[in-house]
Coordinates of C-alpha atoms in Angstrom, one line a residue:
X1 CA 0.0 0.0 0.0
X2 CA 1.3 3.4 -0.9
X3 CA 2.2 5.5 2.1
X4 CA 0.5 8.9 2.2
X5 CA 2.7 12.0 1.9
X6 CA 2.7 15.0 4.2
X7 CA 3.6 18.2 2.4
X8 CA 5.3 20.6 4.8
X9 CA 5.3 24.3 3.8
X10 CA 8.0 26.7 4.9
X11 CA 5.8 28.4 7.4
X12 CA 4.6 25.1 9.0
X13 CA 7.9 23.8 10.4
X14 CA 6.3 22.0 13.4
X15 CA 5.8 18.6 14.9
X16 CA 4.0 20.0 18.0
X17 CA 0.7 20.1 16.1
X18 CA -0.6 19.1 12.7
X19 CA -0.1 16.0 10.6
X20 CA 3.4 15.3 11.8
X21 CA 2.5 15.6 15.5
X22 CA 1.8 11.9 16.0
X23 CA 3.1 10.5 12.8
X24 CA 5.5 7.6 12.7
X25 CA 8.3 7.2 10.1
X26 CA 6.8 4.0 8.8
X27 CA 3.4 5.6 8.2
X28 CA 4.1 8.6 6.1
X29 CA 6.6 10.2 3.6
X30 CA 7.4 13.9 3.9
X31 CA 7.7 16.2 1.0
X32 CA 9.3 19.7 1.2
X33 CA 9.7 22.1 -1.6
X34 CA 11.7 25.3 -2.0
X35 CA 9.4 26.8 -4.6
X36 CA 11.5 28.6 -7.3
X37 CA 8.4 30.6 -8.2
X38 CA 8.2 32.1 -4.7
X39 CA 11.9 32.5 -4.1
X40 CA 12.9 33.9 -7.4
X41 CA 9.7 35.5 -8.6
X42 CA 10.0 38.7 -6.5
X43 CA 12.5 40.6 -4.4
X44 CA 13.1 39.3 -0.9
X45 CA 15.4 40.5 1.9
X46 CA 18.6 38.5 1.8
X47 CA 18.2 37.5 5.5
X48 CA 14.6 36.3 4.9
X49 CA 15.9 34.0 2.1
X50 CA 18.6 32.7 4.5
X51 CA 16.1 32.3 7.3
X52 CA 13.5 30.3 5.3
X53 CA 16.0 28.1 3.5
X54 CA 18.1 27.3 6.5
X55 CA 15.0 26.7 8.7
X56 CA 13.5 24.3 6.1
X57 CA 16.7 22.4 5.6
X58 CA 17.3 22.2 9.3
X59 CA 13.7 20.8 9.8
X60 CA 14.3 18.2 7.1
X61 CA 17.6 17.2 8.7
X62 CA 15.8 16.6 12.0
X63 CA 13.1 14.5 10.4
X64 CA 15.7 12.3 8.7
X65 CA 17.5 11.8 12.0
X66 CA 14.3 10.6 13.4
X67 CA 13.8 8.1 10.6
X68 CA 11.4 9.9 8.3
X69 CA 11.8 9.6 4.5
X70 CA 12.0 13.2 3.3
X71 CA 11.8 14.1 -0.4
X72 CA 13.4 17.5 -0.4
X73 CA 13.4 19.7 -3.5
X74 CA 15.8 22.6 -3.4
X75 CA 15.0 25.7 -5.5
X76 CA 17.5 24.6 -8.2
X77 CA 15.9 21.2 -8.6
X78 CA 14.0 20.8 -11.9
X79 CA 11.0 19.5 -10.0
X80 CA 10.7 22.6 -7.7
X81 CA 9.2 25.1 -10.1
X82 CA 6.4 25.5 -7.7
X83 CA 4.5 23.3 -5.1
X84 CA 2.1 22.0 -7.7
X85 CA 4.7 20.7 -10.1
X86 CA 6.6 19.1 -7.2
X87 CA 3.5 17.4 -5.9
X88 CA 2.7 16.1 -9.4
X89 CA 6.2 14.8 -9.9
X90 CA 6.2 13.2 -6.4
X91 CA 2.9 11.3 -6.9
X92 CA 4.0 10.1 -10.4
X93 CA 7.3 8.9 -9.0
X94 CA 5.9 7.1 -6.0
X95 CA 2.5 6.0 -7.3
X96 CA -0.8 7.8 -7.0
X97 CA -1.9 8.4 -3.5
X98 CA -2.9 11.0 -0.9
X99 CA -1.0 14.2 0.0
X100 CA -1.9 15.7 3.4
X101 CA -1.5 19.4 3.9
X102 CA -2.2 21.5 6.9
X103 CA -4.4 24.3 5.5
X104 CA -2.1 27.1 4.3
X105 CA -2.3 30.5 5.9
X106 CA -1.9 32.3 2.5
X107 CA -4.5 32.4 -0.2
X108 CA -4.0 30.7 -3.5
X109 CA -1.6 28.0 -2.3
X110 CA -3.8 25.0 -1.9
X111 CA -5.8 25.1 -5.1
X112 CA -3.0 24.5 -7.6
X113 CA -1.7 21.7 -5.4
X114 CA -5.0 20.0 -5.3
X115 CA -5.3 20.2 -9.1
X116 CA -1.8 18.8 -9.6
X117 CA -2.5 15.9 -7.2
X118 CA -5.7 15.1 -9.2
X119 CA -3.8 15.2 -12.5
X120 CA -1.4 12.7 -11.1
X121 CA -4.2 10.4 -10.1
X122 CA -4.1 11.2 -6.4
X123 CA -5.8 13.7 -4.1
X124 CA -5.0 16.5 -1.6
X125 CA -6.4 16.1 1.9
X126 CA -6.4 19.4 3.8
X127 CA -6.4 19.3 7.6
X128 CA -7.0 22.1 10.1
X129 CA -4.2 24.5 10.6
X130 CA -3.5 24.2 14.3
X131 CA -0.8 26.9 14.5
X132 CA -3.3 29.3 16.0
X133 CA -4.9 29.8 19.5
X134 CA -8.3 30.5 18.1
X135 CA -10.3 28.4 15.6
X136 CA -12.3 29.7 12.7
X137 CA -15.6 29.2 14.4
X138 CA -14.8 31.6 17.3
X139 CA -14.0 34.4 14.9
X140 CA -16.9 33.7 12.6
X141 CA -19.4 33.8 15.5
X142 CA -18.0 37.0 16.8
X143 CA -17.9 38.7 13.3
X144 CA -21.4 37.8 12.3
X145 CA -23.4 40.9 11.4
X146 CA -20.4 43.3 11.8
X147 CA -19.6 45.7 9.0
X148 CA -16.4 47.0 10.6
X149 CA -13.9 44.9 12.5
X150 CA -12.0 46.2 15.6
X151 CA -9.3 44.2 17.3
X152 CA -10.3 45.2 20.8
X153 CA -13.7 43.5 20.6
X154 CA -12.2 40.3 19.3
X155 CA -9.4 40.4 21.8
X156 CA -11.9 40.5 24.7
X157 CA -13.7 37.6 23.1
X158 CA -10.5 35.5 23.0
X159 CA -9.7 36.4 26.6
X160 CA -13.1 35.2 27.7
X161 CA -12.9 32.0 25.6
X162 CA -9.4 31.1 26.8
X163 CA -9.4 32.5 30.3
X164 CA -6.1 34.2 29.6
X165 CA -5.5 37.1 32.0
X166 CA -9.0 36.6 33.4
X167 CA -10.2 36.1 37.0
X168 CA -13.8 35.2 37.9
X169 CA -15.0 36.2 34.5
X170 CA -13.4 39.7 34.7
X171 CA -10.1 41.0 33.3
X172 CA -7.2 40.6 35.7
X173 CA -6.4 43.9 37.3
X174 CA -9.9 45.3 36.4
X175 CA -8.9 46.6 32.9
X176 CA -9.0 44.9 29.5
X177 CA -6.3 47.1 27.9
X178 CA -3.3 48.9 29.2
X179 CA -2.4 50.5 25.9
X180 CA -2.5 54.0 27.4
X181 CA 0.4 52.9 29.7
X182 CA 2.5 51.7 26.7
X183 CA 3.4 55.0 25.3
X184 CA 6.4 56.3 27.3
X185 CA 9.0 58.4 25.5
X186 CA 12.1 56.5 24.5
X187 CA 14.4 55.9 27.5
X188 CA 17.8 57.0 26.3
X189 CA 19.5 56.1 29.6
X190 CA 18.7 52.3 29.8
X191 CA 20.4 50.0 27.3
X192 CA 18.2 47.1 26.5
X193 CA 19.8 43.7 26.3
X194 CA 20.0 42.4 22.8
X195 CA 18.1 39.3 21.6
X196 CA 20.3 36.2 21.6
X197 CA 22.5 36.0 18.6
X198 CA 22.8 32.5 17.1
X199 CA 26.1 32.0 15.4
X200 CA 25.6 30.4 12.0
X201 CA 26.8 26.8 11.8
X202 CA 28.1 25.1 8.6
X203 CA 24.6 24.6 7.3
X204 CA 23.6 28.2 7.7
X205 CA 26.9 29.5 6.4
X206 CA 26.4 27.4 3.3
X207 CA 22.9 29.0 2.8
X208 CA 24.3 32.5 3.2
X209 CA 26.8 31.9 0.4
X210 CA 24.1 30.4 -1.7
X211 CA 21.8 33.4 -1.3
X212 CA 24.6 35.9 -1.9
X213 CA 25.6 34.1 -5.1
X214 CA 22.3 33.0 -6.6
X215 CA 19.5 35.5 -5.8
X216 CA 20.0 38.6 -8.0
X217 CA 16.7 40.1 -6.8
X218 CA 17.6 40.0 -3.1
X219 CA 17.6 43.2 -1.1
X220 CA 19.5 44.0 2.0
X221 CA 22.5 42.4 3.6
X222 CA 22.8 38.7 4.3
X223 CA 25.4 39.2 7.1
X224 CA 25.6 39.2 10.0
X225 CA 22.8 36.6 10.3
X226 CA 21.9 35.8 13.9
X227 CA 18.2 34.6 13.7
X228 CA 16.9 31.3 15.2
X229 CA 16.4 28.7 12.5
X230 CA 15.3 25.6 14.5
X231 CA 13.0 24.9 17.4
X232 CA 15.8 24.7 20.0
X233 CA 17.0 28.2 19.1
X234 CA 13.5 29.5 19.0
X235 CA 12.8 28.3 22.5
X236 CA 16.0 29.9 23.6
X237 CA 14.9 33.2 22.1
X238 CA 11.5 33.0 23.9
X239 CA 13.2 32.3 27.2
X240 CA 15.7 35.2 26.9
X241 CA 12.9 37.6 26.0
X242 CA 10.8 36.6 29.1
X243 CA 13.8 36.8 31.4
X244 CA 15.5 39.9 30.0
X245 CA 13.1 42.2 28.1
X246 CA 9.5 41.5 29.0
X247 CA 9.7 43.6 32.1
X248 CA 10.3 46.8 30.1
X249 CA 8.3 45.9 27.0
X250 CA 5.1 47.6 28.3
X251 CA 6.0 51.2 28.7
X252 CA 8.6 51.3 25.9
X253 CA 6.8 49.3 23.2
X254 CA 5.9 52.4 21.2
X255 CA 9.3 54.1 21.6
X256 CA 11.9 54.4 18.8
X257 CA 15.6 54.9 19.2
X258 CA 18.1 55.3 16.4
X259 CA 20.7 52.5 16.6
X260 CA 18.5 50.3 18.8
X261 CA 16.5 48.1 16.3
X262 CA 15.1 45.7 18.9
X263 CA 14.7 47.7 22.1
X264 CA 12.6 45.6 24.5
X265 CA 10.6 43.8 21.7
X266 CA 10.5 40.1 21.5
X267 CA 11.3 39.6 17.8
X268 CA 9.4 36.3 18.2
X269 CA 7.3 37.0 15.1
X270 CA 10.2 35.5 13.1
X271 CA 10.1 32.0 14.6
X272 CA 6.3 32.2 15.2
X273 CA 5.7 32.8 11.5
X274 CA 7.8 29.8 10.5
X275 CA 5.9 27.5 12.9
X276 CA 8.9 26.9 15.1
X277 CA 6.9 28.2 18.1
X278 CA 3.2 27.9 18.8
X279 CA 1.5 31.1 20.0
X280 CA -0.1 29.4 22.9
X281 CA 3.3 28.3 24.3
X282 CA 4.7 31.8 23.8
X283 CA 1.8 33.3 25.8
X284 CA 2.1 30.5 28.5
X285 CA 5.8 31.2 28.9
X286 CA 5.2 34.9 29.3
X287 CA 2.4 34.3 31.8
X288 CA 4.4 31.8 33.8
X289 CA 7.2 34.3 34.0
X290 CA 4.9 37.1 35.1
X291 CA 3.2 35.0 37.7
X292 CA 6.5 34.4 39.4
X293 CA 6.3 37.2 42.1
X294 CA 10.1 37.5 42.1
X295 CA 10.1 38.8 38.5
X296 CA 8.0 42.0 39.2
X297 CA 6.6 42.1 35.7
X298 CA 4.3 45.2 35.4
X299 CA 0.7 44.5 34.3
X300 CA 1.1 46.8 31.3
X301 CA 4.0 44.7 30.1
X302 CA 2.4 41.3 30.3
X303 CA -1.0 42.5 29.0
X304 CA 0.6 44.5 26.2
X305 CA 2.6 41.5 25.1
X306 CA -0.3 39.1 25.3
X307 CA -2.5 41.5 23.4
X308 CA 0.0 41.5 20.5
X309 CA -0.2 37.6 20.3
X310 CA -3.7 36.6 21.1
X311 CA -5.3 39.9 20.0
X312 CA -3.6 41.5 17.1
X313 CA -1.9 38.4 15.5
X314 CA -4.9 36.2 15.7
X315 CA -7.2 39.1 14.6
X316 CA -5.0 39.8 11.5
X317 CA -5.0 36.1 10.6
X318 CA -8.8 35.9 10.6
X319 CA -9.3 39.2 8.8
X320 CA -7.0 37.9 6.1
X321 CA -8.8 34.5 6.0
X322 CA -12.2 36.1 5.6
X323 CA -11.6 39.4 3.8
X324 CA -8.0 39.4 2.6
X325 CA -8.8 38.6 -1.0
X326 CA -11.2 41.6 -1.1
X327 CA -8.6 43.9 0.3
X328 CA -6.3 43.5 -2.8
X329 CA -6.8 46.4 -5.1
X330 CA -8.6 48.5 -2.4
X331 CA -7.6 52.2 -2.6
X332 CA -10.1 54.2 -0.7
X333 CA -7.9 57.3 -0.5
X334 CA -7.1 57.1 -4.3
X335 CA -3.4 57.1 -3.7
X336 CA -1.4 56.6 -6.9
X337 CA 2.1 58.0 -6.4
X338 CA 5.1 55.7 -7.0
X339 CA 7.2 54.4 -4.1
X340 CA 9.9 56.9 -3.4
X341 CA 13.6 55.8 -3.9
X342 CA 14.3 56.4 -0.2
X343 CA 12.4 53.2 0.6
X344 CA 15.0 51.1 -1.3
X345 CA 17.9 52.8 0.5
X346 CA 18.6 55.9 -1.6
X347 CA 19.7 59.0 0.4
X348 CA 17.0 61.0 2.1
X349 CA 17.0 64.1 4.3
X350 CA 14.3 62.6 6.5
X351 CA 16.4 61.2 9.2
X352 CA 13.6 59.1 10.8
X353 CA 13.0 57.3 7.4
X354 CA 16.6 57.0 6.4
X355 CA 17.7 55.4 9.6
X356 CA 14.8 53.0 9.7
X357 CA 15.4 51.8 6.2
X358 CA 19.1 51.5 6.9
X359 CA 18.2 49.3 10.0
X360 CA 15.9 47.3 7.9
X361 CA 18.5 46.8 5.2
X362 CA 21.0 45.5 7.8
X363 CA 18.7 43.3 9.9
X364 CA 15.5 42.6 8.0
X365 CA 13.6 43.8 11.1
X366 CA 11.6 46.8 12.2
X367 CA 9.3 46.8 15.1
X368 CA 5.6 47.6 14.8
X369 CA 5.7 51.3 15.6
X370 CA 8.6 51.8 13.1
X371 CA 6.5 50.0 10.5
X372 CA 3.3 51.9 11.3
X373 CA 4.4 55.4 12.2
X374 CA 7.5 55.8 10.1
X375 CA 7.5 53.5 7.1
X376 CA 3.7 53.3 6.6
X377 CA 3.0 56.9 7.8
X378 CA 5.3 58.6 5.3
X379 CA 4.0 56.5 2.4
X380 CA 0.4 57.3 3.3
X381 CA 1.0 61.0 3.8
X382 CA 2.6 61.4 0.3
X383 CA -0.1 59.2 -1.3
X384 CA 1.9 56.2 -2.5
X385 CA -0.1 53.5 -4.3
X386 CA -1.0 51.0 -1.5
X387 CA -0.2 47.9 -3.6
X388 CA 3.3 49.3 -4.1
X389 CA 3.6 49.8 -0.3
X390 CA 2.4 46.2 0.2
X391 CA 4.9 44.8 -2.3
X392 CA 7.7 46.7 -0.6
X393 CA 6.8 45.6 2.9
X394 CA 6.6 42.0 1.7
X395 CA 10.0 42.2 0.0
X396 CA 11.9 43.8 2.9
X397 CA 10.8 42.3 6.2
X398 CA 11.9 38.9 7.6
X399 CA 8.5 38.0 9.0
X400 CA 6.6 39.0 5.9
X401 CA 3.9 36.6 4.6
X402 CA 0.8 37.4 2.6
X403 CA -1.5 36.9 5.6
X404 CA 0.6 39.2 7.7
X405 CA 1.1 42.0 5.3
X406 CA -2.3 42.4 3.4
X407 CA -4.3 43.4 6.5
X408 CA -1.5 45.2 8.3
X409 CA -0.5 47.3 5.2
X410 CA -3.7 47.7 3.2
X411 CA -6.0 47.8 6.2
X412 CA -4.1 49.4 9.2
X413 CA -1.2 51.2 7.7
X414 CA -2.5 52.7 4.4
X415 CA -6.3 52.8 5.2
X416 CA -6.8 51.5 1.7
X417 CA -9.9 49.6 2.9
X418 CA -11.5 52.8 4.1
X419 CA -11.8 51.8 7.7
X420 CA -12.8 48.1 7.8
X421 CA -10.0 47.4 10.4
X422 CA -9.3 50.8 12.0
X423 CA -11.5 53.7 13.2
X424 CA -9.1 56.3 11.8
X425 CA -6.0 56.5 9.6
X426 CA -2.7 56.1 11.3
X427 CA -1.3 59.4 10.1
X428 CA 0.9 61.9 12.0
X429 CA 3.2 64.8 11.5
X430 CA 6.6 65.6 12.9
X431 CA 5.3 66.2 16.5
X432 CA 4.6 62.5 17.0
X433 CA 8.0 61.4 15.7
X434 CA 9.6 64.0 17.9
X435 CA 7.8 62.7 20.9
X436 CA 8.2 59.0 20.4
X437 CA 11.7 58.8 18.9
X438 CA 15.1 60.4 19.1
X439 CA 15.5 60.6 15.3
X440 CA 14.7 64.3 15.1
X441 CA 17.9 65.2 17.0
X442 CA 20.0 64.1 14.1
X443 CA 17.8 65.6 11.4
X444 CA 18.4 68.8 9.4
X445 CA 14.6 69.6 9.8
X446 CA 13.1 71.1 12.9
X447 CA 10.0 69.3 14.1
X448 CA 8.8 72.3 16.0
X449 CA 9.0 74.8 13.1
X450 CA 5.7 75.6 11.4
X451 CA 7.1 77.5 8.5
X452 CA 10.3 78.1 6.6
X453 CA 12.9 75.8 4.9
X454 CA 13.8 74.1 8.2
X455 CA 10.2 73.0 9.0
X456 CA 9.8 69.2 8.8
X457 CA 8.1 68.1 5.6
X458 CA 6.0 65.6 7.6
X459 CA 4.0 68.3 9.2
X460 CA 3.2 69.9 5.9
X461 CA 2.4 66.5 4.4
X462 CA 0.1 65.7 7.3
X463 CA -2.0 68.8 6.8
X464 CA -2.0 68.3 3.1
X465 CA -3.3 64.8 3.8
X466 CA -6.1 66.2 5.9
X467 CA -6.9 68.8 3.2
X468 CA -7.2 66.1 0.5
X469 CA -9.5 63.9 2.5
X470 CA -11.4 66.5 4.6
X471 CA -14.8 65.5 3.2
X472 CA -14.3 61.9 4.1
X473 CA -12.8 62.6 7.6
X474 CA -15.2 65.4 8.6
X475 CA -17.8 62.7 9.5
X476 CA -15.3 60.5 11.3
X477 CA -15.7 60.8 15.0
X478 CA -12.0 60.6 15.7
X479 CA -11.0 62.9 12.9
X480 CA -13.6 65.7 12.7
X481 CA -11.8 67.9 15.3
X482 CA -8.7 67.8 13.2
X483 CA -10.6 68.7 10.1
X484 CA -12.3 71.5 11.9
X485 CA -9.0 72.9 13.2
X486 CA -7.6 72.8 9.6
X487 CA -10.6 74.7 8.2
X488 CA -10.3 77.4 10.9
X489 CA -6.8 78.3 9.8
X490 CA -6.3 81.5 7.8
X491 CA -6.8 80.8 4.1
X492 CA -3.5 82.4 3.1
X493 CA -1.6 80.3 5.7
X494 CA -3.3 77.1 4.4
X495 CA -2.4 78.0 0.8
X496 CA 1.3 78.7 1.7
X497 CA 1.5 75.4 3.7
X498 CA 0.0 73.4 0.9
X499 CA 2.3 74.9 -1.8
X500 CA 5.3 74.1 0.3
X501 CA 4.0 70.5 1.1
X502 CA 3.5 69.8 -2.7
X503 CA 7.1 71.1 -3.5
X504 CA 8.5 68.8 -0.8
X505 CA 6.4 65.9 -1.9
X506 CA 7.5 66.2 -5.6
X507 CA 11.1 66.4 -4.5
X508 CA 10.7 63.4 -2.2
X509 CA 9.0 61.2 -4.8
X510 CA 11.8 62.2 -7.3
X511 CA 14.5 61.2 -4.8
X512 CA 15.7 64.7 -4.2
X513 CA 14.7 65.2 -0.5

C-alpha cells in the first residue's frame, strides 16, 4: 500500500501540532519544496531567504535523523518550479496516493496543489491549521453581522474563551487594555539587552553563500545573520525575552531609538511565522514568567505582550482569511504615487525614514511602531499606491507573509480599505515622531517649526493629507476635530503650507529630498 505523503510548507515547520505531531516514520513520507516561483519570482530580503531556506533544511535534517523519509526539492531542482509541479512529480514517482497538507495561511496556495494531485491520479487532503490559538468558528461567530472589525472586541472575546488574564470572568487587574500605559517616550538612559545571537553553523553559512551568489533580486544584507532557524534556538529566544526584556516591554513598546533596532521587543514574530513556536506556548511562557512574584513584571508589560499575540496576531489572521482577497486592489484614498527611492535605501534628508530603512537593510527587522508610524505613515502622507507599499513591505521584512502584510499594510497602515479594520487612519506629523523617537535630534529639519525651509516636511504633508481627504474625515468621530482645526486656519496660511508641502512631496518622490 502506498504511504500517504505529508507536504510541509516553509511556514509550517512544526511537529507539535498538525499531521506530523503523532506520525511515525513507517506511516508517512514527507515532501518539502523550495518553490522557485516564490523564491525567485519577486524581491526578498537576503536574510529572509537565508532564514527560510536554513530553517526548512534544518527541519528536514531533524526529520531524517528521526527516521522519516524526506523528499526535499531545493530551488535549483527541476521539480521545484512550484508546489504544484513538485507534488505532481512526487505522486507520479511514488505512485498515485494521498497528499496531506495543513491548510495554508496564505490564499492561493492549496488550489493548484489539489489540481496537480488530481492530474497525477491522487488527491489532496487538507487538515485544520493548528498553529493558532483561536479556531475559525470563534471568529466567525464574533464577526457575524459586523460591517467593521475592531481588534479590541475580538481580543476580549479571546480572553473570555481562553481564560487568559481573566479572574472570575473579569479581566485581571480590572482593565482589559493597558495601551494607554504603553506610550512612554524613549528611555535613552537604559540600554536594552539584545536578543540572543545564534552563530551560523556550517549549514547556515552554506545557505548564506548560496543566497549571496544565486539570488539577484535579493535586497538588504545577508550578514551578519543571527536569527533562530530551528525549534531549540526559537525556544531559547523565547526564554531570553521573558527573562531579560519582557519587564520593560510595556511602557517602551511604542518608543523608537536610532541605533537600537530591537529595544525591548521580543522579535518572536520571526520563529512564530515559521511554525517553530506555537503562539499558545509563547503566551504561556510569558504568563508563567509574570506570575512568578520575584520577576515583578508590570501589568502593562504582560497585558501588552499578550495583546500582541492573542489579540492582534490572531485578529489579522482571521481578517485575512475572511476578507484578505477583497482587500487586494482597495484604494479608498485614491493614492497613486510611486514608491519613493528612499524606501530602497537611496539617500533622504528625512532622518527618521533613512535610519529606519538602513536598519531594515542591515537586519530585515523593524518593530511595529517603526512600520506603522515611520514606514507606513510617510508613504500614506505622500499618497503612495497601497499595492506598491504592500509589495515593498513584503519584500523587505523577515517575517513577511501574505496573511501578515495584506491586513497590516492595506488595512491598518494605508487605510486602503476605508476603515474596515481601524476607526481612523494612522497618520501623524513631525510632532509624533519628535515625541516618540530620538531621530529628530539628528535631522536637518526642525519638528517644532511651522514655517520656513527648516520646517519638517512631515508636518506639511500631514496637513495636506487632511486637506485632500477632509470631506471623508469630517464625518469620522476621531478625525472631525482635526478637520475643523484645519478649516479654521487662515486661508493664506493654508495656501502657503499646501504649496510648500507639494514642492517637498514632488522632490521626495523624485529622490531629491
